[in-house]
XYZ file of C-alpha atoms in Angstrom:
675
model
C 33.391 69.261 119.247
C 36.470 70.417 121.358
C 38.656 73.004 119.720
C 42.461 73.388 119.923
C 43.707 75.908 122.369
C 47.297 75.001 122.479
C 47.012 74.137 126.085
C 44.580 71.447 127.239
C 43.870 70.694 130.952
C 43.969 67.030 131.995
C 40.860 67.789 134.030
C 38.783 67.286 130.763
C 39.655 63.800 130.722
C 42.240 60.978 131.726
C 44.640 62.106 128.834
C 47.431 64.774 129.113
C 46.595 66.190 125.710
C 49.220 68.899 125.733
C 52.098 66.493 126.558
C 50.900 64.002 123.839
C 50.676 66.594 121.181
C 54.141 68.162 122.168
C 55.720 64.715 121.830
C 53.951 63.881 118.491
C 54.990 67.349 117.090
C 58.491 66.995 118.132
C 58.485 63.816 116.130
C 56.850 65.324 113.137
C 59.119 68.390 113.231
C 62.223 66.205 113.399
C 61.105 64.055 110.510
C 59.967 66.829 108.380
C 62.299 69.799 109.153
C 65.740 68.537 110.212
C 66.718 67.676 106.628
C 65.748 71.239 105.450
C 67.293 73.102 108.378
C 70.628 70.911 108.002
C 70.581 71.906 104.142
C 70.109 75.572 105.044
C 72.988 75.347 107.495
C 75.082 73.927 104.714
C 74.001 76.525 102.374
C 75.042 79.315 104.645
C 78.298 77.704 105.457
C 78.984 77.556 101.686
C 77.954 81.114 101.065
C 80.174 82.443 103.771
C 82.998 80.281 102.531
C 82.590 81.500 98.879
C 82.664 84.959 100.413
C 85.996 84.294 101.888
C 87.169 82.809 98.721
C 86.055 85.827 96.873
C 88.032 87.988 99.331
C 91.145 86.008 98.787
C 90.864 86.202 94.990
C 90.106 89.922 95.288
C 93.262 90.485 97.423
C 95.258 88.539 94.797
C 93.734 90.541 92.046
C 94.823 93.761 93.652
C 98.371 92.436 94.068
C 98.462 91.624 90.514
C 97.042 94.959 89.212
C 99.892 96.707 91.061
C 102.378 94.891 88.761
C 102.917 96.537 85.428
C 105.462 97.052 82.718
C 107.442 99.358 84.824
C 107.648 96.710 87.666
C 109.345 94.117 85.573
C 111.283 96.318 83.166
C 112.233 99.033 85.679
C 115.361 101.061 84.902
C 117.285 103.249 87.294
C 119.154 106.590 86.559
C 122.735 107.500 87.831
C 124.139 110.898 87.804
C 127.829 111.207 88.202
C 130.375 114.105 87.955
C 133.882 113.377 86.408
C 134.972 116.976 86.608
C 138.019 118.106 88.380
C 138.483 120.949 90.902
C 137.275 121.864 94.299
C 134.252 123.839 93.326
C 132.154 121.227 91.447
C 128.467 121.493 91.514
C 126.420 119.122 93.709
C 123.274 117.613 92.569
C 122.293 120.106 89.668
C 119.536 117.866 88.488
C 117.789 114.543 89.061
C 116.257 112.157 86.686
C 112.999 110.183 86.737
C 112.702 107.193 84.424
C 109.499 105.971 82.595
C 107.164 108.268 84.539
C 106.357 110.528 81.726
C 103.311 110.131 79.338
C 105.671 109.284 76.343
C 106.103 105.736 77.697
C 102.786 104.876 79.051
C 100.045 102.733 77.354
C 97.578 104.907 75.394
C 94.246 103.937 74.537
C 92.484 104.460 70.981
C 90.113 107.383 70.710
C 87.630 107.935 67.745
C 85.528 110.929 67.032
C 82.359 111.004 64.805
C 81.525 113.622 62.173
C 79.359 116.387 63.402
C 75.620 115.721 63.898
C 73.060 118.669 64.191
C 71.872 119.278 67.640
C 68.715 117.298 68.310
C 69.217 114.731 65.602
C 67.021 111.735 66.217
C 68.393 108.278 65.702
C 65.644 105.731 64.895
C 64.579 103.002 67.079
C 65.497 99.458 66.050
C 68.840 100.665 64.326
C 71.885 98.980 65.848
C 75.822 99.540 66.239
C 78.144 96.733 66.904
C 81.454 97.633 68.747
C 84.403 95.267 68.742
C 87.490 95.909 70.752
C 90.549 94.056 69.886
C 89.891 90.174 69.627
C 86.866 90.395 71.839
C 83.547 89.468 70.526
C 81.463 92.469 69.237
C 78.706 94.003 71.503
C 75.555 94.803 69.741
C 73.612 97.954 70.833
C 70.223 98.240 69.570
C 68.120 101.470 70.076
C 64.825 100.395 72.019
C 63.316 103.911 70.944
C 64.103 106.908 68.987
C 66.943 108.660 70.592
C 69.242 111.720 70.485
C 73.060 111.458 70.332
C 72.996 111.610 74.180
C 70.616 108.603 73.975
C 73.104 106.653 71.665
C 75.829 107.507 74.109
C 74.014 106.504 77.168
C 73.015 102.960 75.357
C 76.718 102.391 74.521
C 77.843 103.083 77.947
C 75.123 100.894 79.377
C 76.037 97.865 77.131
C 79.717 97.664 78.673
C 81.091 97.256 75.215
C 84.770 98.039 76.311
C 84.505 101.692 75.304
C 83.477 104.795 76.959
C 81.300 107.160 75.006
C 81.068 110.906 75.499
C 79.997 113.937 73.349
C 81.967 116.995 72.336
C 80.442 120.124 70.502
C 82.061 122.560 68.212
C 81.234 124.636 65.165
C 80.566 121.582 63.036
C 77.999 119.985 65.492
C 77.885 117.417 68.138
C 80.319 114.644 67.962
C 80.279 111.074 69.570
C 83.601 110.205 70.910
C 84.569 106.585 71.725
C 87.637 105.586 73.652
C 88.725 102.084 74.335
C 88.711 101.163 78.014
C 91.872 99.174 77.600
C 95.044 100.643 76.108
C 97.633 99.413 73.666
C 97.559 98.425 69.946
C 95.832 95.231 70.758
C 92.647 96.994 71.751
C 91.764 98.818 68.611
C 87.947 99.679 67.896
C 85.883 98.517 65.004
C 82.472 99.898 64.447
C 79.567 98.289 62.303
C 76.293 100.460 62.279
C 73.155 100.450 60.250
C 70.400 102.802 59.314
C 70.477 106.154 61.031
C 73.665 105.180 62.734
C 75.515 104.297 59.520
C 77.703 107.303 59.875
C 79.246 105.757 63.035
C 80.938 102.882 60.801
C 84.571 102.673 61.226
C 87.063 99.984 59.908
C 90.703 100.880 60.316
C 91.549 98.182 57.643
C 89.068 99.386 55.043
C 89.808 101.615 52.191
C 86.203 103.118 52.262
C 86.209 106.646 53.544
C 84.570 107.135 57.128
C 83.064 109.965 58.916
C 84.699 108.679 62.023
C 88.262 109.720 62.508
C 90.970 108.547 64.946
C 91.983 111.354 67.440
C 94.202 109.323 69.509
C 96.229 106.437 68.265
C 96.583 103.249 70.517
C 100.048 102.884 71.989
C 101.885 100.206 73.697
C 103.975 100.977 76.804
C 107.565 101.662 76.062
C 110.488 102.431 78.236
C 113.590 104.638 78.089
C 116.578 103.726 75.953
C 119.388 102.525 78.206
C 122.704 104.529 77.607
C 124.784 107.343 78.853
C 124.188 111.023 78.203
C 126.466 113.968 78.913
C 124.395 116.820 80.566
C 125.174 120.349 81.430
C 122.863 123.195 82.704
C 123.601 126.810 81.581
C 120.291 128.463 82.594
C 117.346 127.685 84.867
C 113.731 128.417 83.735
C 112.115 131.098 85.833
C 108.925 133.020 86.030
C 108.684 136.695 85.617
C 108.291 138.674 88.809
C 107.593 142.336 88.939
C 107.176 144.865 92.031
C 105.611 148.207 92.277
C 107.112 151.260 93.694
C 106.484 152.069 97.373
C 102.872 152.675 98.029
C 101.924 154.449 101.330
C 99.703 152.409 103.649
C 96.314 153.513 103.356
C 96.405 154.560 99.872
C 93.198 153.862 97.804
C 92.525 153.387 94.162
C 89.174 154.928 93.283
C 89.456 155.117 89.427
C 90.577 153.123 86.509
C 90.986 149.536 85.737
C 94.018 147.023 85.628
C 94.538 144.785 82.677
C 97.022 141.839 82.990
C 98.106 139.681 79.928
C 100.665 136.695 80.416
C 102.383 135.427 77.304
C 99.980 134.796 74.447
C 97.019 134.446 76.955
C 93.991 136.479 76.888
C 93.892 139.909 78.689
C 92.252 139.778 82.065
C 90.478 142.952 83.083
C 90.500 143.574 86.721
C 88.438 145.955 88.839
C 88.819 145.361 92.555
C 85.650 145.232 94.808
C 87.398 147.266 97.443
C 89.737 150.294 96.923
C 92.727 149.329 99.015
C 95.901 147.597 97.965
C 94.821 144.293 99.497
C 91.618 144.682 97.459
C 93.942 144.918 94.421
C 95.871 142.118 95.379
C 92.700 139.863 96.100
C 91.179 140.787 92.766
C 94.141 139.739 90.828
C 94.403 136.445 92.686
C 90.708 135.799 92.096
C 91.086 136.415 88.342
C 92.212 134.053 85.675
C 95.108 136.152 84.664
C 97.787 133.590 85.031
C 99.633 135.366 87.881
C 99.676 135.530 91.785
C 99.911 138.866 93.620
C 101.237 139.604 97.031
C 101.881 142.611 99.195
C 105.557 143.114 100.571
C 106.377 145.778 102.957
C 109.821 147.365 103.208
C 109.019 148.878 106.797
C 107.791 152.151 105.398
C 105.921 151.541 102.160
C 104.111 148.630 100.631
C 104.847 147.079 97.237
C 102.506 144.920 95.105
C 104.503 141.969 93.868
C 103.103 140.038 90.801
C 104.502 136.819 89.675
C 103.632 134.803 86.518
C 102.383 131.335 87.411
C 104.220 129.696 84.452
C 107.981 129.969 83.872
C 109.592 130.520 80.358
C 110.565 133.164 77.971
C 107.153 132.985 76.357
C 105.265 134.063 79.492
C 106.188 137.639 79.718
C 103.851 139.876 81.677
C 102.298 142.985 80.306
C 100.344 145.110 82.766
C 98.445 148.154 81.895
C 96.717 150.458 84.377
C 94.621 153.320 83.989
C 93.737 156.169 86.459
C 94.947 155.296 89.914
C 95.958 151.708 88.677
C 98.737 153.408 86.422
C 101.205 152.761 89.209
C 101.153 149.075 88.358
C 101.750 149.271 84.648
C 104.590 147.102 83.297
C 105.991 146.534 79.801
C 107.715 143.354 78.984
C 110.859 145.298 78.034
C 110.947 146.928 81.651
C 110.808 150.460 79.907
C 108.432 153.304 81.261
C 106.822 155.152 78.416
C 105.196 158.442 79.095
C 102.006 159.636 77.615
C 102.374 161.174 74.071
C 103.156 164.822 73.726
C 103.177 167.109 70.565
C 106.873 167.368 69.206
C 106.748 171.041 69.796
C 105.801 170.739 73.409
C 107.466 173.271 75.673
C 108.051 172.781 79.398
C 108.299 176.384 80.889
C 106.995 175.718 84.500
C 107.239 173.103 87.175
C 109.726 170.471 87.850
C 110.156 166.532 87.685
C 110.721 163.940 90.536
C 112.347 160.721 89.359
C 111.917 157.735 91.721
C 114.272 154.704 91.093
C 113.547 152.002 93.755
C 113.744 153.709 96.940
C 115.630 156.734 95.858
C 114.043 160.029 94.784
C 115.900 162.534 92.504
C 114.698 165.891 91.705
C 115.114 166.815 87.940
C 115.188 170.632 86.736
C 115.516 170.477 83.026
C 117.182 173.514 81.361
C 117.364 174.646 77.691
C 120.492 172.840 76.697
C 120.001 173.230 73.080
C 119.631 177.062 73.072
C 116.145 176.821 71.429
C 114.761 179.447 73.934
C 112.511 176.843 75.794
C 112.878 173.503 77.479
C 111.714 170.581 75.156
C 111.486 166.887 75.403
C 115.049 166.447 74.354
C 116.197 168.785 77.223
C 114.163 166.736 79.765
C 115.900 163.385 78.336
C 119.493 164.989 78.666
C 118.762 166.228 82.160
C 117.515 162.913 83.304
C 120.707 161.226 81.748
C 122.782 163.688 83.437
C 121.570 162.778 86.900
C 123.034 159.234 86.470
C 119.946 158.072 88.512
C 119.713 154.401 87.336
C 117.830 155.090 84.149
C 118.488 156.054 80.560
C 116.126 158.380 78.988
C 115.410 158.515 75.234
C 112.569 159.730 72.865
C 110.368 157.653 70.760
C 107.718 158.727 68.150
C 104.452 156.807 67.392
C 103.975 158.655 64.120
C 101.999 161.484 65.703
C 103.374 162.197 69.036
C 106.626 162.060 71.197
C 106.909 159.779 74.277
C 109.739 160.046 76.795
C 111.150 156.489 77.363
C 113.036 155.561 80.547
C 115.045 152.219 80.596
C 116.157 151.088 83.972
C 119.670 149.889 83.984
C 118.789 147.666 87.009
C 115.632 145.993 88.151
C 114.194 148.646 90.380
C 110.593 150.091 89.528
C 110.683 153.509 88.105
C 108.175 156.449 88.636
C 108.211 160.029 87.196
C 106.063 162.721 88.803
C 105.754 166.159 87.181
C 104.123 169.250 88.320
C 102.573 171.971 86.175
C 103.807 171.631 82.545
C 105.791 168.476 83.373
C 102.441 166.696 84.660
C 102.144 165.546 81.141
C 104.951 163.121 81.697
C 103.969 161.559 84.935
C 103.828 157.842 84.911
C 105.338 154.743 86.724
C 106.453 151.342 85.852
C 106.829 148.141 88.102
C 110.391 146.770 88.552
C 111.405 143.539 87.247
C 112.622 141.262 90.144
C 113.093 138.187 87.877
C 112.759 137.966 84.242
C 110.981 135.325 82.297
C 113.442 132.848 80.850
C 113.696 129.270 79.534
C 115.813 126.510 80.968
C 118.864 125.971 78.789
C 120.992 122.833 78.920
C 123.013 120.664 76.503
C 122.576 116.908 76.190
C 125.393 115.105 74.279
C 126.303 118.462 72.872
C 122.920 119.404 71.601
C 121.331 122.484 73.092
C 118.011 122.049 74.636
C 115.460 124.646 75.938
C 112.414 124.211 78.154
C 109.959 126.498 79.491
C 110.027 124.358 82.823
C 112.908 123.208 84.977
C 111.060 119.801 84.694
C 112.272 118.759 81.231
C 110.104 115.874 79.872
C 110.759 115.798 76.032
C 114.511 115.842 75.587
C 115.396 112.082 76.296
C 112.543 109.757 75.553
C 111.209 108.201 78.756
C 113.361 110.385 81.058
C 112.287 113.474 83.132
C 115.092 115.613 84.122
C 114.543 117.892 87.135
C 116.786 120.928 87.011
C 117.883 122.698 90.220
C 121.236 124.406 89.603
C 123.467 125.647 86.849
C 126.653 123.646 86.215
C 130.046 125.135 85.642
C 132.902 124.459 82.966
C 134.610 122.463 85.639
C 131.733 119.964 85.923
C 131.480 116.921 83.546
C 128.000 115.331 84.501
C 127.034 111.947 82.850
C 123.369 110.608 83.282
C 123.363 106.755 82.952
C 120.109 104.774 82.379
C 120.587 101.140 83.120
C 118.343 98.152 83.566
C 117.285 97.694 87.124
C 117.575 93.999 88.127
C 116.716 94.752 91.712
C 113.497 96.124 90.540
C 112.602 92.929 88.739
C 113.513 90.900 91.877
C 111.189 93.043 94.045
C 108.364 92.613 91.479
C 109.000 88.836 91.382
C 108.891 88.579 95.180
C 105.488 90.493 95.135
C 104.199 88.115 92.349
C 105.333 84.989 94.227
C 104.131 86.118 97.739
C 100.683 87.183 96.348
C 100.052 83.693 94.826
C 101.176 81.923 97.840
C 99.021 83.988 100.238
C 96.098 82.875 97.842
C 97.087 79.158 97.963
C 97.323 79.236 101.586
C 93.709 80.818 101.996
C 92.271 78.430 99.574
C 93.962 75.414 101.329
C 92.236 76.471 104.579
C 88.975 76.543 102.812
C 89.374 73.171 101.012
C 91.389 71.162 103.673
C 90.456 67.571 104.033
C 91.461 65.814 107.385
C 91.300 62.001 107.394
C 89.265 60.464 110.245
C 91.199 58.480 112.744
C 88.152 56.270 113.598
C 87.345 53.415 111.442
C 83.927 53.791 109.782
C 83.779 57.578 110.260
C 83.866 60.006 107.299
C 86.856 62.430 106.873
C 86.574 65.969 108.218
C 86.407 68.450 105.269
C 86.594 72.193 105.282
C 83.549 74.115 103.772
C 84.885 74.163 100.135
C 86.570 70.772 100.223
C 84.351 69.154 97.602
C 83.596 72.204 95.564
C 84.692 71.626 91.978
C 84.377 75.442 91.276
C 87.255 76.206 93.459
C 89.409 73.549 91.996
C 88.567 74.888 88.534
C 89.680 78.306 89.481
C 92.955 77.218 90.978
C 93.471 74.877 87.744
C 93.069 77.944 85.573
C 95.518 80.062 87.520
C 98.115 77.162 87.518
C 97.578 76.895 83.749
C 98.452 80.636 83.344
C 101.649 80.282 85.367
C 102.724 77.500 83.086
C 102.930 80.050 80.277
C 106.072 80.324 78.375
C 107.145 83.065 75.894
C 109.414 82.904 72.871
C 112.207 85.425 72.321
C 115.478 85.845 70.423
C 117.035 83.538 72.949
C 114.254 80.735 72.631
C 111.535 79.914 74.966
C 111.378 81.407 78.412
C 109.028 80.287 81.223
C 108.672 81.062 85.042
C 110.561 77.828 85.988
C 113.409 79.081 83.766
C 113.795 82.407 85.529
C 113.729 80.681 88.998
C 109.948 80.622 89.868
C 108.603 76.966 90.279
C 105.862 75.084 92.106
C 106.505 73.200 95.268
C 104.822 70.033 96.436
C 102.201 71.962 98.568
C 101.142 74.038 95.445
C 102.900 77.133 96.379
C 105.445 78.966 94.488
C 109.421 79.255 95.404
C 111.643 81.903 94.021
C 115.247 81.266 93.382
C 116.661 84.726 93.698
C 120.183 83.784 92.509
C 118.851 82.175 89.305
C 116.427 85.043 88.617
C 119.175 87.572 89.145
C 121.488 85.620 86.591
C 118.759 85.240 83.964
C 117.663 89.014 84.310
C 121.293 90.077 83.868
C 121.748 87.848 80.799
C 118.286 88.439 79.242
C 116.581 91.475 80.675
C 114.138 91.972 77.815
C 113.141 88.295 77.697
C 112.251 88.348 81.469
C 110.319 91.516 81.008
C 108.491 90.209 78.071
C 107.612 86.923 79.926
C 105.939 88.874 82.709
C 104.419 91.847 80.924
C 103.946 91.697 77.128
C 100.393 91.218 75.782
C 100.578 87.373 76.016
C 102.817 87.518 79.271
C 101.970 86.004 82.668
C 100.851 89.220 84.429
C 98.544 90.503 81.808
C 96.960 86.921 81.344
C 96.398 86.793 85.116
C 94.918 90.170 85.162
C 92.408 89.199 82.469
C 91.584 85.884 84.174
C 90.871 87.519 87.482
C 88.506 90.174 85.810
C 86.843 87.246 84.282
C 86.594 85.123 87.530
C 85.535 88.004 89.611
C 83.154 89.551 87.066
C 79.394 89.795 87.395
C 79.088 86.677 85.246
C 82.192 85.051 86.623
C 82.422 81.630 88.175
C 82.445 83.022 91.751
C 79.368 85.262 91.241
C 77.436 82.572 89.442
C 78.181 79.929 92.239
C 77.199 82.457 94.904
C 74.085 83.461 93.262
C 73.238 79.596 92.914
C 73.660 79.189 96.542
C 71.530 82.201 97.456
C 68.834 81.063 95.163
C 68.875 77.415 96.702
C 68.857 78.984 100.296
C 65.889 80.973 99.327
C 64.069 77.801 98.009
C 64.966 76.114 101.265
C 63.644 78.992 103.356
C 60.427 78.813 101.283
C 60.233 75.112 101.971
C 60.838 75.503 105.600
C 57.927 78.164 105.731
C 55.610 75.733 103.945
C 56.430 72.787 106.256
C 56.061 75.013 109.352
C 52.594 76.048 108.076
C 51.675 72.454 107.575
C 52.958 71.527 111.128
C 50.901 74.217 112.764
C 47.831 72.723 111.086
C 48.761 68.973 112.023
C 49.232 70.397 115.597
C 45.636 71.684 115.462
C 44.393 68.462 114.191
C 46.213 66.344 116.717
C 44.909 68.635 119.527
C 41.290 68.534 118.288
C 41.541 64.645 118.022
C 42.897 64.157 121.474
C 40.262 66.481 123.009
C 37.568 64.557 121.531
C 39.097 61.275 122.587
C 39.700 62.765 126.099
C 35.873 63.762 126.389
C 34.938 60.406 125.097
C 36.997 58.658 127.825
C 35.650 60.958 130.333
C 32.046 60.127 129.506
C 32.809 56.400 129.484
C 34.313 56.768 133.044
C 31.242 58.558 134.245
C 29.000 55.880 132.815
C 31.157 53.121 134.425
C 30.759 54.775 137.765
C 26.934 55.066 137.299
C 26.632 51.406 136.231
C 28.867 50.271 139.074
C 26.638 52.115 141.595
C 23.333 50.634 140.057
C 24.814 47.161 140.327
C 25.626 47.711 143.881
C 22.148 48.761 144.679
C 20.710 45.559 143.111
C 22.989 43.349 144.999
C 22.051 45.131 148.169
C 18.423 43.982 147.636
């Protein structure tokens, strides 16, 4: 029997087997594969079109997400000065409205009681978490789990909360925070078995180990009105500078301790003994300060500045050994080491350095006691009028010489021989720590920062200058109708862009030839697309009730056109916004308002289980089935090709043999006739 080789020579017989098989297979392939390949092409076209549809929806979702409460209830601050005179202050402060945390939506946060580290929660036990009006999500432990395992199971369940663990002296605590803010998204927990301590029902009178550590809060806004504002003092951070230090000076012994306000004390020991090493060690520490080196052309000065302003953030710097040169008391005073009350100074002298000035001090026996005592030293320093005031303090055991600068220069006292006991230095205060002080409608307000966030609810004041008695500044907070107009334009433009994109994907063009079908865009017959657009239009038909009655988009100047897009009547919107600012804001941004509804709908449509994902998955599954069917048909066609080839090979051989016999018989008959 002849076998298929895929190419058969006609020399084997009178038939052109290869051509016959090729023609037969072309017919078979057309009848068996064409329908499948056409379907595959249609599936691919639909998959691509749904990808474009999803892209258009995602773009729309992004635009809608950018619209929030502030977008449609924006307010604007205006600062004016009604003072008189030629030396009025310009721009002493600016105001930001609804940018601070006090006006923002806040999510509820719950914390469980403390669990022992390593506590095991039993497999099969479950917890149901309900957020707002959503259906509860049930989480069942598949195996014994620690608190970390419970946390991970909750997070994997997508229950609308985020779980975490915090640890303190009472144990490990499970913390749950709602993923959505606002009072409409409170959490309710029902748990059983080993998880029972996680039960939480805010409406129940039963005690619970779970407590609320952050209450949910809806977004609010600043109260419109006028406020009289004056600024008498700006907040500033304390800054101190050392006395002049000769370049190349090293610091071989001692340590440096820096404390800012009520913070902890940072102990600093530089890795290198240069002044730059001291600076770098301070900046690398967590001391709440920054350090720099400033040169006066002859000597270097170490300048230390507190990172936080405010009167509570005073610096206290204590240096031992070589680092004593950087000591600083919040009062600015230099206090010498203690000496006995009877201490006599009979040999040596003192050098007082105040800023860049050095004054030699030679104390004398002024009280006639027969020797120079600490009182004589103080009197001699005061007599020098060197920019410090000397006094004596006693700590109960010893006396201390106290030098109080009359200015801000650093002070150093160097003694020789007996006076060496009084050697010391203090950094000078370049700027003192102070709070900002201002008056709002006659009420005195202090702030540790020039960014005042808690004086007027929803308003942040940014102070930059002190006002004068001639000034009369008024801060006005008013509704910003232009902001609403801008947000409304964005709202309309985003929807119209979506409609135009969808129209191009669903366009139907009637045929101009009788009997021919209409030309249709890829999604022209897709009910899923029509369903999505119907849902969106339904939300846009939302109306809200307020004190003035019902209010809808059409009433504020946003209406549908014949082609399905939206039109904005700017004049009508401006008029309604001026008359009913709160109503317009509520229409767009309240919990049941248009924008939150659209945001929620878009999350549903574009979610993993949404209509777009489901449709795309269905098409992908159908395409896979089609691909498998084509592979099966191609396999059968290969078998059929072999069958045809073998059949025609055999027929060709048979015909060839018949031709040979015919030739033989013809020859034999011719011989017989010849006899």
